[in-house]
Short mmCIF file of N, CA, C and O in Angstrom, two decimals:
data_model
loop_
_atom_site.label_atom_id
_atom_site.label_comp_id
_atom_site.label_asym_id
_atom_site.label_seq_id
_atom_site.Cartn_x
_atom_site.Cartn_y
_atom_site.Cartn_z
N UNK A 195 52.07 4.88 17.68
CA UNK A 195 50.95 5.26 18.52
C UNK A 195 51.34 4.97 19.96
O UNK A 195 51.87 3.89 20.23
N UNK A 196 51.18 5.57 20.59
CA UNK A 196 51.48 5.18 22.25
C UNK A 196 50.17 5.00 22.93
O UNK A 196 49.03 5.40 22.67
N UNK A 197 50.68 4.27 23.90
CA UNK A 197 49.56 3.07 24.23
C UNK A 197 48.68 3.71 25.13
O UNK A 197 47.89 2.99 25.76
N UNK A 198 48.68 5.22 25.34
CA UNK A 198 46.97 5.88 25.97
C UNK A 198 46.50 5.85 24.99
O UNK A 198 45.41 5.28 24.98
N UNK A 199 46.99 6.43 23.62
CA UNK A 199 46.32 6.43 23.03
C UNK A 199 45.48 5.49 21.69
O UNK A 199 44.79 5.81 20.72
N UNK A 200 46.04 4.08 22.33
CA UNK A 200 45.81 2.97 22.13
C UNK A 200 44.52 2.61 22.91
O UNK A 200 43.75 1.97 22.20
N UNK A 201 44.10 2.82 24.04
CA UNK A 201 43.81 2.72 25.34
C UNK A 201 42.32 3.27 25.03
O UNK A 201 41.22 2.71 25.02
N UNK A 202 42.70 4.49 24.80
CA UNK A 202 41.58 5.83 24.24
C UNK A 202 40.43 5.02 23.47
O UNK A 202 39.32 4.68 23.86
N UNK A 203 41.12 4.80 22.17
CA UNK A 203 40.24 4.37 21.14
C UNK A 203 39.71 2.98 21.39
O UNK A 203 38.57 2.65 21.08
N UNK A 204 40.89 1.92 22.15
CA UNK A 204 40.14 0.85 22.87
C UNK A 204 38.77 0.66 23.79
O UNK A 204 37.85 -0.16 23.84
N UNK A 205 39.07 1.63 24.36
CA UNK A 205 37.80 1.79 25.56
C UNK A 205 36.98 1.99 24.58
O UNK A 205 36.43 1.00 24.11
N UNK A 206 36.63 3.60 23.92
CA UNK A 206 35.72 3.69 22.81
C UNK A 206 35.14 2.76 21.99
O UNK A 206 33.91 2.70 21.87
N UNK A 207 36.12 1.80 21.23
CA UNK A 207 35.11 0.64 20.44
C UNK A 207 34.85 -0.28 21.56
O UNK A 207 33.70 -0.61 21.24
N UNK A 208 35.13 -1.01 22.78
CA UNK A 208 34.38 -1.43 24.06
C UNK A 208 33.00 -0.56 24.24
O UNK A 208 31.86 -0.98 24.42
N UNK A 209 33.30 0.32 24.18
CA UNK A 209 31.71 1.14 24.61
C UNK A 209 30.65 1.27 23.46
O UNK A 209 29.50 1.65 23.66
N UNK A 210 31.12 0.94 22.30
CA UNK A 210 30.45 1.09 21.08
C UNK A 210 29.38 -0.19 20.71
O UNK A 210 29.55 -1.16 19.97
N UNK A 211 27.92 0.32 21.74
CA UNK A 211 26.98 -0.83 20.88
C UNK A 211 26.66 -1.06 20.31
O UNK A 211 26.24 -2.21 20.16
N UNK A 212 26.56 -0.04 19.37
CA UNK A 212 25.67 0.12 17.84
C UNK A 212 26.63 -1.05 17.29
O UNK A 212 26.18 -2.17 17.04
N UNK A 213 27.87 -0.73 17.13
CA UNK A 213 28.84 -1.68 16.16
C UNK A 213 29.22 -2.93 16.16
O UNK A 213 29.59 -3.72 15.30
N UNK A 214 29.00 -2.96 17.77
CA UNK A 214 28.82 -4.64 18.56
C UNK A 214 27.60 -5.52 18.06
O UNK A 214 27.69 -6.69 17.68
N UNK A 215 26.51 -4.81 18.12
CA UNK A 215 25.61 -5.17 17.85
C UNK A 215 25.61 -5.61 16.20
O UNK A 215 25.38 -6.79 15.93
N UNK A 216 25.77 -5.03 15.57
CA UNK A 216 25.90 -4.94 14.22
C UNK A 216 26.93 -6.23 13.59
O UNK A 216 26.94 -6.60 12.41
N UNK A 217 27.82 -6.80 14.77
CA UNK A 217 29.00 -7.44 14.16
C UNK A 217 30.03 -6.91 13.74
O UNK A 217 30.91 -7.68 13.36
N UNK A 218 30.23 -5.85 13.68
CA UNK A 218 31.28 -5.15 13.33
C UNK A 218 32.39 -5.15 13.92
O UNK A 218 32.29 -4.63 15.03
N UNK A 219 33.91 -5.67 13.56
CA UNK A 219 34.91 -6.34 13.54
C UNK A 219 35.80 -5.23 14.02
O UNK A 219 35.46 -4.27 13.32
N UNK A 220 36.53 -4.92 14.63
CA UNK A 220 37.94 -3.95 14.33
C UNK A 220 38.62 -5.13 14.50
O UNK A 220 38.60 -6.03 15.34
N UNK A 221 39.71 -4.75 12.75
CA UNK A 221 40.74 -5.85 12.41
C UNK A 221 42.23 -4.75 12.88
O UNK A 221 43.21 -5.12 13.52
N UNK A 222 42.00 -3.45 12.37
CA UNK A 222 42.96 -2.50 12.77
C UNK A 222 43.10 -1.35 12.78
O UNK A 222 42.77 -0.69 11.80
N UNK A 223 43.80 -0.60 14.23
CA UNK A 223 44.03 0.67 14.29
C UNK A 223 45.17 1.06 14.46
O UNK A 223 45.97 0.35 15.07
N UNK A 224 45.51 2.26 13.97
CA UNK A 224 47.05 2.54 14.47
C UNK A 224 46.91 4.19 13.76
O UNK A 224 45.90 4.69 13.26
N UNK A 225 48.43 4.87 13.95
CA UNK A 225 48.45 5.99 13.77
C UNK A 225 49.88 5.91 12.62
O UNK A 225 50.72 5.15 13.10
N UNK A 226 50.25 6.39 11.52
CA UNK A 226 50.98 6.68 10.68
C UNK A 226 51.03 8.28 10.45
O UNK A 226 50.04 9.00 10.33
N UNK A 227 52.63 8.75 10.39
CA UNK A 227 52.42 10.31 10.59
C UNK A 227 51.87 11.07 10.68
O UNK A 227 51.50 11.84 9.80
N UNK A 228 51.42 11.06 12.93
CA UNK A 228 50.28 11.83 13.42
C UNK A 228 49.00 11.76 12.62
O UNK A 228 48.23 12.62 13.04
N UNK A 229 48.42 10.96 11.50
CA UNK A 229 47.22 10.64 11.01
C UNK A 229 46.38 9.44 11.50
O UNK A 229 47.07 8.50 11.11
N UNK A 230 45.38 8.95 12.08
CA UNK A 230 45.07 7.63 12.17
C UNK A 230 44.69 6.91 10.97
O UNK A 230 44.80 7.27 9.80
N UNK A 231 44.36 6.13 11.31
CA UNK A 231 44.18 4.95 9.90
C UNK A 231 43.35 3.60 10.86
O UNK A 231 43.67 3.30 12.01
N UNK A 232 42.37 2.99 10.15
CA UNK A 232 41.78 1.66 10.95
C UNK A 232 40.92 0.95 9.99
O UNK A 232 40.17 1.66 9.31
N UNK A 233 40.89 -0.25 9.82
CA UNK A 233 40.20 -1.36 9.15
C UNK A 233 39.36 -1.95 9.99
O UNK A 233 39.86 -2.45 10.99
N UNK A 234 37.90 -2.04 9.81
CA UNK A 234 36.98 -3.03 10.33
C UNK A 234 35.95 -3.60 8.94
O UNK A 234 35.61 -3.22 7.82
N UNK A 235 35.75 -4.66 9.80
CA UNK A 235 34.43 -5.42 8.81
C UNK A 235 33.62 -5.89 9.30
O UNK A 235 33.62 -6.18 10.49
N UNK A 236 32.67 -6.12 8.50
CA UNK A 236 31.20 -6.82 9.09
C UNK A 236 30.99 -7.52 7.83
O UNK A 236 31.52 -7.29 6.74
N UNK A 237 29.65 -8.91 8.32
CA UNK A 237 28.94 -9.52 7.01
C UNK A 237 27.56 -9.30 7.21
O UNK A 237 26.84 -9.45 8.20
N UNK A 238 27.24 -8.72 5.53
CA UNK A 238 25.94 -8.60 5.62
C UNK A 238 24.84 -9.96 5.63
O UNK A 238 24.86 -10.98 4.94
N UNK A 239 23.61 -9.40 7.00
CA UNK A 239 23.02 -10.58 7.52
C UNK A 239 21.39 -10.31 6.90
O UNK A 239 21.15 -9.17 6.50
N UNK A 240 20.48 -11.19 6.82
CA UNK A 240 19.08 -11.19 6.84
C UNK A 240 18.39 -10.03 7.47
O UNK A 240 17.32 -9.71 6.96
N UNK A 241 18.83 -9.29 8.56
CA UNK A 241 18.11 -8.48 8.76
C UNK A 241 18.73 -7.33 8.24
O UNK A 241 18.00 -6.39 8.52
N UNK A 242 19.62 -6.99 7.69
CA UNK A 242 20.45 -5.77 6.70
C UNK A 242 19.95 -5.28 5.26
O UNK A 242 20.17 -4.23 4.66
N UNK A 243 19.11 -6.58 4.86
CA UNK A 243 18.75 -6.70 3.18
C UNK A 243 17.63 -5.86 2.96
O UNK A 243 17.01 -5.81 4.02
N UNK A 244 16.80 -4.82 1.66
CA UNK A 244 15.95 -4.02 2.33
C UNK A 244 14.97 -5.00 1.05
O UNK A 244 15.37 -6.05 0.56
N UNK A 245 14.06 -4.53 0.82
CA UNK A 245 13.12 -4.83 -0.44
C UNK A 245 13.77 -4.83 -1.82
O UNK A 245 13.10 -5.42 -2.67
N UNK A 246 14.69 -4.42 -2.14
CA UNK A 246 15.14 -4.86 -3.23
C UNK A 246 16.83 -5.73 -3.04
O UNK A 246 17.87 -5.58 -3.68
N UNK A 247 16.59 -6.37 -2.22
CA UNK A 247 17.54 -7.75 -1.77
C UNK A 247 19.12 -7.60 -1.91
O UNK A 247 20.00 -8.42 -2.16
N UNK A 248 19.11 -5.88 -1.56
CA UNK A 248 20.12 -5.37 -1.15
C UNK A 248 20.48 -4.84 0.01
O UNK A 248 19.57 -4.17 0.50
N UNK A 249 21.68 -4.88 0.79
CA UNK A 249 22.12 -4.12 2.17
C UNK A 249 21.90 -2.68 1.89
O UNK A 249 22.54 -1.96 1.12
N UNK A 250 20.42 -2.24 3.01
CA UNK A 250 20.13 -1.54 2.85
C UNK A 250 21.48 -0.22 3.24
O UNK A 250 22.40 -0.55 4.00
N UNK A 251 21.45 1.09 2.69
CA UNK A 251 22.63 1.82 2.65
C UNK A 251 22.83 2.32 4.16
O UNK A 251 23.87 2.94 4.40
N UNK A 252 22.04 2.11 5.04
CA UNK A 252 22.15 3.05 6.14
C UNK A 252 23.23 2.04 7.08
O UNK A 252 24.05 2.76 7.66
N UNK A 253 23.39 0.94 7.31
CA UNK A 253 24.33 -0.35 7.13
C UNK A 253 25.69 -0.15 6.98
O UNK A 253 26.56 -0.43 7.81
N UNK A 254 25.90 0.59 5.38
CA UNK A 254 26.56 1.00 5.19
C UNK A 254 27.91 2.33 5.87
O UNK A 254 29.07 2.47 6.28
N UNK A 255 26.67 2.97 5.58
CA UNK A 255 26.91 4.42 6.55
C UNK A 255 27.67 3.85 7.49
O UNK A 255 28.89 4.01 7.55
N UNK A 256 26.81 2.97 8.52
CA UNK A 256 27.24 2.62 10.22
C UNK A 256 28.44 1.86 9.51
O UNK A 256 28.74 2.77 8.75
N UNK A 257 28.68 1.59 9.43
CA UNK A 257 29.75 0.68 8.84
C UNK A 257 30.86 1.54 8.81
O UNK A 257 31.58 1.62 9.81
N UNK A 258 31.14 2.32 7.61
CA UNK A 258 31.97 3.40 7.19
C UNK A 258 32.34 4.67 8.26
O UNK A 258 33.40 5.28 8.40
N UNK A 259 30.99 4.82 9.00
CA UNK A 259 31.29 5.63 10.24
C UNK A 259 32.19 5.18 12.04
O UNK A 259 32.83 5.59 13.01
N UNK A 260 31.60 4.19 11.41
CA UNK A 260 32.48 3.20 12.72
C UNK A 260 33.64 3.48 12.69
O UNK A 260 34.30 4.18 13.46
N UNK A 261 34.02 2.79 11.51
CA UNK A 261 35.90 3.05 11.10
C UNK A 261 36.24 4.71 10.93
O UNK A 261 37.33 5.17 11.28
N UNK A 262 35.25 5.48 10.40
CA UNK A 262 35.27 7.06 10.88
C UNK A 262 36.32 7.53 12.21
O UNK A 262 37.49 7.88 12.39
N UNK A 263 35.13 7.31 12.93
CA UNK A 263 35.55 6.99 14.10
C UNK A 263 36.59 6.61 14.81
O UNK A 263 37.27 7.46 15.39
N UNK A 264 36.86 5.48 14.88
CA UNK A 264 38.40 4.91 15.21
C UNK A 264 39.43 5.56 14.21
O UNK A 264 40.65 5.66 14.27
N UNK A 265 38.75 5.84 13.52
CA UNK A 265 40.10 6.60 12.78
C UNK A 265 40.64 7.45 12.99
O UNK A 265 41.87 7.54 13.04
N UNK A 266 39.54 8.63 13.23
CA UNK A 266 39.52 9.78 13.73
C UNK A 266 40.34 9.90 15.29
O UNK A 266 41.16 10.73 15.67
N UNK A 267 39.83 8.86 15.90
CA UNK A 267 40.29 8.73 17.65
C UNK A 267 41.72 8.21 18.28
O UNK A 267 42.27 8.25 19.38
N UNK A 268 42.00 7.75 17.08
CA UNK A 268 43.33 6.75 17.05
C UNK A 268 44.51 7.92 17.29
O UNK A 268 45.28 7.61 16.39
N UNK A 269 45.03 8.91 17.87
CA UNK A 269 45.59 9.46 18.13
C UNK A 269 45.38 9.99 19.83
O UNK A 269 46.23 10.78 20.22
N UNK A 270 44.52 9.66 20.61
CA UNK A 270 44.13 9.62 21.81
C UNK A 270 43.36 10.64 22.12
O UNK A 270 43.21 10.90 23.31
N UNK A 271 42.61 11.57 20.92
CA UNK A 271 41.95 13.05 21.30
C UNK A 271 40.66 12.50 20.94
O UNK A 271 40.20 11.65 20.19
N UNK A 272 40.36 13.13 21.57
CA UNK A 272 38.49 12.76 22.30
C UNK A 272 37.90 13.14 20.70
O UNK A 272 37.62 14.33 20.79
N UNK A 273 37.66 12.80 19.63
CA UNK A 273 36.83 13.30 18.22
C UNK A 273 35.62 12.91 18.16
O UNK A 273 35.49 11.72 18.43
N UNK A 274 34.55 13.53 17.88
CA UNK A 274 33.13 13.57 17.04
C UNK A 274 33.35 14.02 15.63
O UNK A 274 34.22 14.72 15.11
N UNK A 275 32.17 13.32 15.13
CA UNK A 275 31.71 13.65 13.73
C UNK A 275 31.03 15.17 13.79
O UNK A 275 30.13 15.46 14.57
N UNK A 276 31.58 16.03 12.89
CA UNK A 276 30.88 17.31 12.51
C UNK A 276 30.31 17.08 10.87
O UNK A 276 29.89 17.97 10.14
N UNK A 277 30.40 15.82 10.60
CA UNK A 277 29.68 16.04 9.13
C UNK A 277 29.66 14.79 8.31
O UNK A 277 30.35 14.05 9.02
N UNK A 278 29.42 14.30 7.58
CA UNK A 278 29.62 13.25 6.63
C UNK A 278 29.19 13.14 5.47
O UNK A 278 28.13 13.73 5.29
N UNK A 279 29.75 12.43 4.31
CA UNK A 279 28.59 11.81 3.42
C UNK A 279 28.97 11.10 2.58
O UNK A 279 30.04 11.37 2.03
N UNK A 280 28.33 10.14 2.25
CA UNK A 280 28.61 8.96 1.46
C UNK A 280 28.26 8.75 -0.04
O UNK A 280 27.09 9.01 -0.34
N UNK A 281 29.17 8.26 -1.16
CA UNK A 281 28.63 7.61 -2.49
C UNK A 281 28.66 6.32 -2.42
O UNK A 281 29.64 5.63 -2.13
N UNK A 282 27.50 5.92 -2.70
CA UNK A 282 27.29 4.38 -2.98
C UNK A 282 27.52 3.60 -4.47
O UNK A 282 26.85 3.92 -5.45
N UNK A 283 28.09 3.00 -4.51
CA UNK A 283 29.17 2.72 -5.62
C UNK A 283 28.41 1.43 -6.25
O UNK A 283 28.04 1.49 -7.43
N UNK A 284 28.20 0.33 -5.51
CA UNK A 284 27.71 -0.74 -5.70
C UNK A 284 27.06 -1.48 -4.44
O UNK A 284 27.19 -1.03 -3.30
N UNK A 285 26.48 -2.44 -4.68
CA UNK A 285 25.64 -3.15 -3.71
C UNK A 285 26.25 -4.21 -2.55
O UNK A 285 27.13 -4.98 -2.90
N UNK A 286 25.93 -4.22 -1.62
CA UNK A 286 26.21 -5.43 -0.31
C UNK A 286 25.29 -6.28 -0.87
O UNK A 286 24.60 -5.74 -1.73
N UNK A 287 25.05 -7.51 -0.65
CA UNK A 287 24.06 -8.32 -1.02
C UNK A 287 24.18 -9.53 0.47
O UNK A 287 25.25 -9.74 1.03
N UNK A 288 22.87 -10.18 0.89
CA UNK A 288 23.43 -11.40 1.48
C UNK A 288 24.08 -12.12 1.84
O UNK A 288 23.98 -13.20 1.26
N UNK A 289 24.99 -12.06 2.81
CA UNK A 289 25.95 -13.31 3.21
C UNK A 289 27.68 -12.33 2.71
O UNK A 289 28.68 -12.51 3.41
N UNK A 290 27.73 -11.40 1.53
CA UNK A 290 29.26 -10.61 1.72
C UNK A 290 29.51 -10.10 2.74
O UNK A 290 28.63 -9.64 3.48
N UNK A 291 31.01 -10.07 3.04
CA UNK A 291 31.79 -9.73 3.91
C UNK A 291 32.08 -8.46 3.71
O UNK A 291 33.00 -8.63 2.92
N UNK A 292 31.94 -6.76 3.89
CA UNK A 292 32.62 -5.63 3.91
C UNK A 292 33.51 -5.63 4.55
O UNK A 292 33.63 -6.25 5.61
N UNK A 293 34.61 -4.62 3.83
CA UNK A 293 35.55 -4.44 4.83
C UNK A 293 35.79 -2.85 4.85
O UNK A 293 35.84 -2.49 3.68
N UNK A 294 35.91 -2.15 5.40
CA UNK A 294 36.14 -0.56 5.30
C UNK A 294 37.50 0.03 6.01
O UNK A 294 38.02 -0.21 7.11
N UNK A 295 37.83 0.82 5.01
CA UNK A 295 39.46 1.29 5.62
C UNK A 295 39.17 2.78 5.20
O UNK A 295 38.68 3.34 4.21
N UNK A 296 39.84 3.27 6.77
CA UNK A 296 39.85 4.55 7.32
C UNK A 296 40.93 5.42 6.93
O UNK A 296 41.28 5.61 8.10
N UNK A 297 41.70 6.05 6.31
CA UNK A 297 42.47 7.35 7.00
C UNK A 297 41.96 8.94 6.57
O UNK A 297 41.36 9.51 5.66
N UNK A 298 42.88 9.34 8.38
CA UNK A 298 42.78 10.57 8.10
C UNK A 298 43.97 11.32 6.95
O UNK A 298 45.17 11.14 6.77
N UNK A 299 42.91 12.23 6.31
CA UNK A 299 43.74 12.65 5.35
C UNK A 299 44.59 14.18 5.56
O UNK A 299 45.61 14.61 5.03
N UNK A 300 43.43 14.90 6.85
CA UNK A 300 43.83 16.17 7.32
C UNK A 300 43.49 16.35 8.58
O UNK A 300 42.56 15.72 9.08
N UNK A 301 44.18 17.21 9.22
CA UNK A 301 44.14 17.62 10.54
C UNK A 301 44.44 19.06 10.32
O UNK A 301 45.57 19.33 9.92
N UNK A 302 43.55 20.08 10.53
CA UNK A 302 43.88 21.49 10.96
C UNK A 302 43.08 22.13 12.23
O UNK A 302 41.87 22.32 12.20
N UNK A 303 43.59 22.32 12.91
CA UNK A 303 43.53 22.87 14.19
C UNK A 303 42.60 21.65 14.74
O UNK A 303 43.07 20.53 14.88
N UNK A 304 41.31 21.94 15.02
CA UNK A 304 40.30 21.16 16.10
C UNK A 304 40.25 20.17 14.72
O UNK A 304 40.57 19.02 15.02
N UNK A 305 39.98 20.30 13.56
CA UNK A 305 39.34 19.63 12.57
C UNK A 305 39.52 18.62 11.64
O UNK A 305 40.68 18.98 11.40
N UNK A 306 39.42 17.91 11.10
CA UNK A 306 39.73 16.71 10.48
C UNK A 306 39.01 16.20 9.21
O UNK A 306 37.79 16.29 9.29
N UNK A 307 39.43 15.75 8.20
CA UNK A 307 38.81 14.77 7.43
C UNK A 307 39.33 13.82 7.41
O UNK A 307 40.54 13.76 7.21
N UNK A 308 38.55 12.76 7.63
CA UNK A 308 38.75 11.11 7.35
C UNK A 308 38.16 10.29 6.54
O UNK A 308 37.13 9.72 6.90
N UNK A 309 38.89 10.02 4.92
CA UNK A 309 38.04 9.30 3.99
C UNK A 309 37.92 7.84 4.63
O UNK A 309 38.69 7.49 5.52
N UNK A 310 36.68 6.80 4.02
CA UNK A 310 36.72 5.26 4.17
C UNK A 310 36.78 4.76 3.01
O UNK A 310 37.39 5.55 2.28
N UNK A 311 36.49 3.94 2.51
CA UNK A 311 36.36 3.22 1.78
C UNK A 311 35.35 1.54 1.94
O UNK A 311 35.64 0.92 2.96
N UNK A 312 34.75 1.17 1.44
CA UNK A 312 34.17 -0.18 1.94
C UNK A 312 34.18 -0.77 0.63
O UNK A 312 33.69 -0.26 -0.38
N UNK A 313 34.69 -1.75 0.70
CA UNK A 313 34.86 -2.66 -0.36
C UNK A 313 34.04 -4.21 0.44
O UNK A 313 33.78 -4.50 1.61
N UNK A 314 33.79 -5.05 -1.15
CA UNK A 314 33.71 -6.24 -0.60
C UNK A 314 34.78 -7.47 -0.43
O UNK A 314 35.66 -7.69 -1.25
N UNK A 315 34.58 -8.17 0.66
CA UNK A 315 36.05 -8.79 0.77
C UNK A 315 36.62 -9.76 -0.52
O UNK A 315 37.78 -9.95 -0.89
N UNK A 316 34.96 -10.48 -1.21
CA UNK A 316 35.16 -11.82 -1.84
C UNK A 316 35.91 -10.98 -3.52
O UNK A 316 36.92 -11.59 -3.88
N UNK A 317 35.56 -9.87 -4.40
CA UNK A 317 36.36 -9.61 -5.15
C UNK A 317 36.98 -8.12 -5.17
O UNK A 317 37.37 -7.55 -6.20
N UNK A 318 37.01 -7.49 -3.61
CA UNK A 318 37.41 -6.29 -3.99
C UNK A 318 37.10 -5.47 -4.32
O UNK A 318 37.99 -4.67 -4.62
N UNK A 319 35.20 -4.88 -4.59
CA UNK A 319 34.70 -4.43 -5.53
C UNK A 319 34.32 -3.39 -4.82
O UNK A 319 34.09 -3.64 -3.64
N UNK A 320 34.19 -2.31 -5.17
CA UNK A 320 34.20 -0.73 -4.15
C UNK A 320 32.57 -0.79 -4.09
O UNK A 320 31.76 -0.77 -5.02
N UNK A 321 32.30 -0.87 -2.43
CA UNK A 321 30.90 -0.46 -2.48
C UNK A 321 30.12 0.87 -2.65
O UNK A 321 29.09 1.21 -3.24
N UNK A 322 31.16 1.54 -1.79
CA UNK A 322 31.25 3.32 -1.03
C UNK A 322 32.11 3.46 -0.98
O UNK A 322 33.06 2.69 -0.92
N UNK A 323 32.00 5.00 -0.98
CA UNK A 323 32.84 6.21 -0.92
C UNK A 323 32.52 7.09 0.42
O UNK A 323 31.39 7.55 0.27
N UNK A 324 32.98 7.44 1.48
CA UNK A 324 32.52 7.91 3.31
C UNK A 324 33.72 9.21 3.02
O UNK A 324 34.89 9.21 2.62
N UNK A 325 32.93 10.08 3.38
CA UNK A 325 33.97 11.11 3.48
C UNK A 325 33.27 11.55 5.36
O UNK A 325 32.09 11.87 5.55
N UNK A 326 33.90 11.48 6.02
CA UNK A 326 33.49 12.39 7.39
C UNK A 326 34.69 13.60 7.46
O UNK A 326 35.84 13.59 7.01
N UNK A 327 34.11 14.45 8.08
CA UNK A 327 34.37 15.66 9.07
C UNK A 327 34.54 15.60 10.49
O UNK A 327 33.69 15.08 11.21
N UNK A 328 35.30 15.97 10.80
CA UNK A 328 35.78 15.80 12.33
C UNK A 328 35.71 16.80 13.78
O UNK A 328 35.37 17.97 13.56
N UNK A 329 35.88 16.61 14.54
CA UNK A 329 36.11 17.99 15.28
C UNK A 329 36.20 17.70 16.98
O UNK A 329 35.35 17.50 17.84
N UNK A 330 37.67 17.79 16.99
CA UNK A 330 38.53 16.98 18.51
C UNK A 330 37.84 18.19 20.04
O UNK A 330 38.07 19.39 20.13
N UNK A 331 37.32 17.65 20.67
CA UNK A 331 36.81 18.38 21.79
C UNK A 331 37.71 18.66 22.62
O UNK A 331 38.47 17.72 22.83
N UNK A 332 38.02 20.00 23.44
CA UNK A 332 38.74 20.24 24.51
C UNK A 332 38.64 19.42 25.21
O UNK A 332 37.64 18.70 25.26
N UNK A 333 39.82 19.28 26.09
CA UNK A 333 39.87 18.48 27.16
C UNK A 333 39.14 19.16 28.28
O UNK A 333 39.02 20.37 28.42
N UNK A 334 38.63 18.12 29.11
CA UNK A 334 37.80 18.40 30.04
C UNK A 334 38.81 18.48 31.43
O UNK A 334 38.33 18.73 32.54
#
């Protein structure tokens, strides 16, 4: 990865409040043949849990989209989400640690898919399934 486009995606998670806010970790980004790839985590807190004393899924989502994101950007081209959607596999509960890992799996022309994954840290256990859609904006 060369370091604008190190730079790029740096500034971007700096500007990112939702994820700040949230706790959300970037442990890592980088680029592996012209694809990005990035790991972040968060722990689920008291205000995440919904009525049935699970992390509610939308949590999730932000979670899985975050690393979307940096995943998607980790090559230094300006990307938005054109789409997403998630299977929820199993539950976050109180006090676990997620961790979600990003790569892109395709790049054709403007467009992209980038699967995640979110597992929990303490046994590994697949929470979700994040598939996003991509779509790199002209330069301005």
């Amino acid at each position: 990865m060369t370091d604008d486009a190190l730079e790029h995606v740096r500034r971007m998670w700096d500007a990112d409040g939702a994820s700040q806010a949230l706790g959300i970790e970037l442990l890592d980004v980088g680029v592996d043949e012209g694809l990005g790839h990035a790991t972040t985590r968060m722990t689920v807190t008291d205000t995440q849990v919904n009525g049935h004393a699970i992390q509610h899924g939308g949590y999730i989502f932000t979670l899985a989209d975050s690393t979307f994101a940096l995943a998607c950007n980790a090559t230094g081209h300006t990307t938005v989400a054109s789409g997403a959607e998630i299977n929820f596999i199993s539950s976050g509960r109180l006090g676990d640690t997620l961790v979600a890992t990003g790569h892109e799996r395709a790049r054709y022309g403007r467009n992209g898919i980038t699967d995640v994954t979110v597992t929990r840290q303490s046994d590994g256990g697949v929470v979700a399934e994040f598939r996003g859609r991509s779509r790199t904006l002209p330069p301005r």
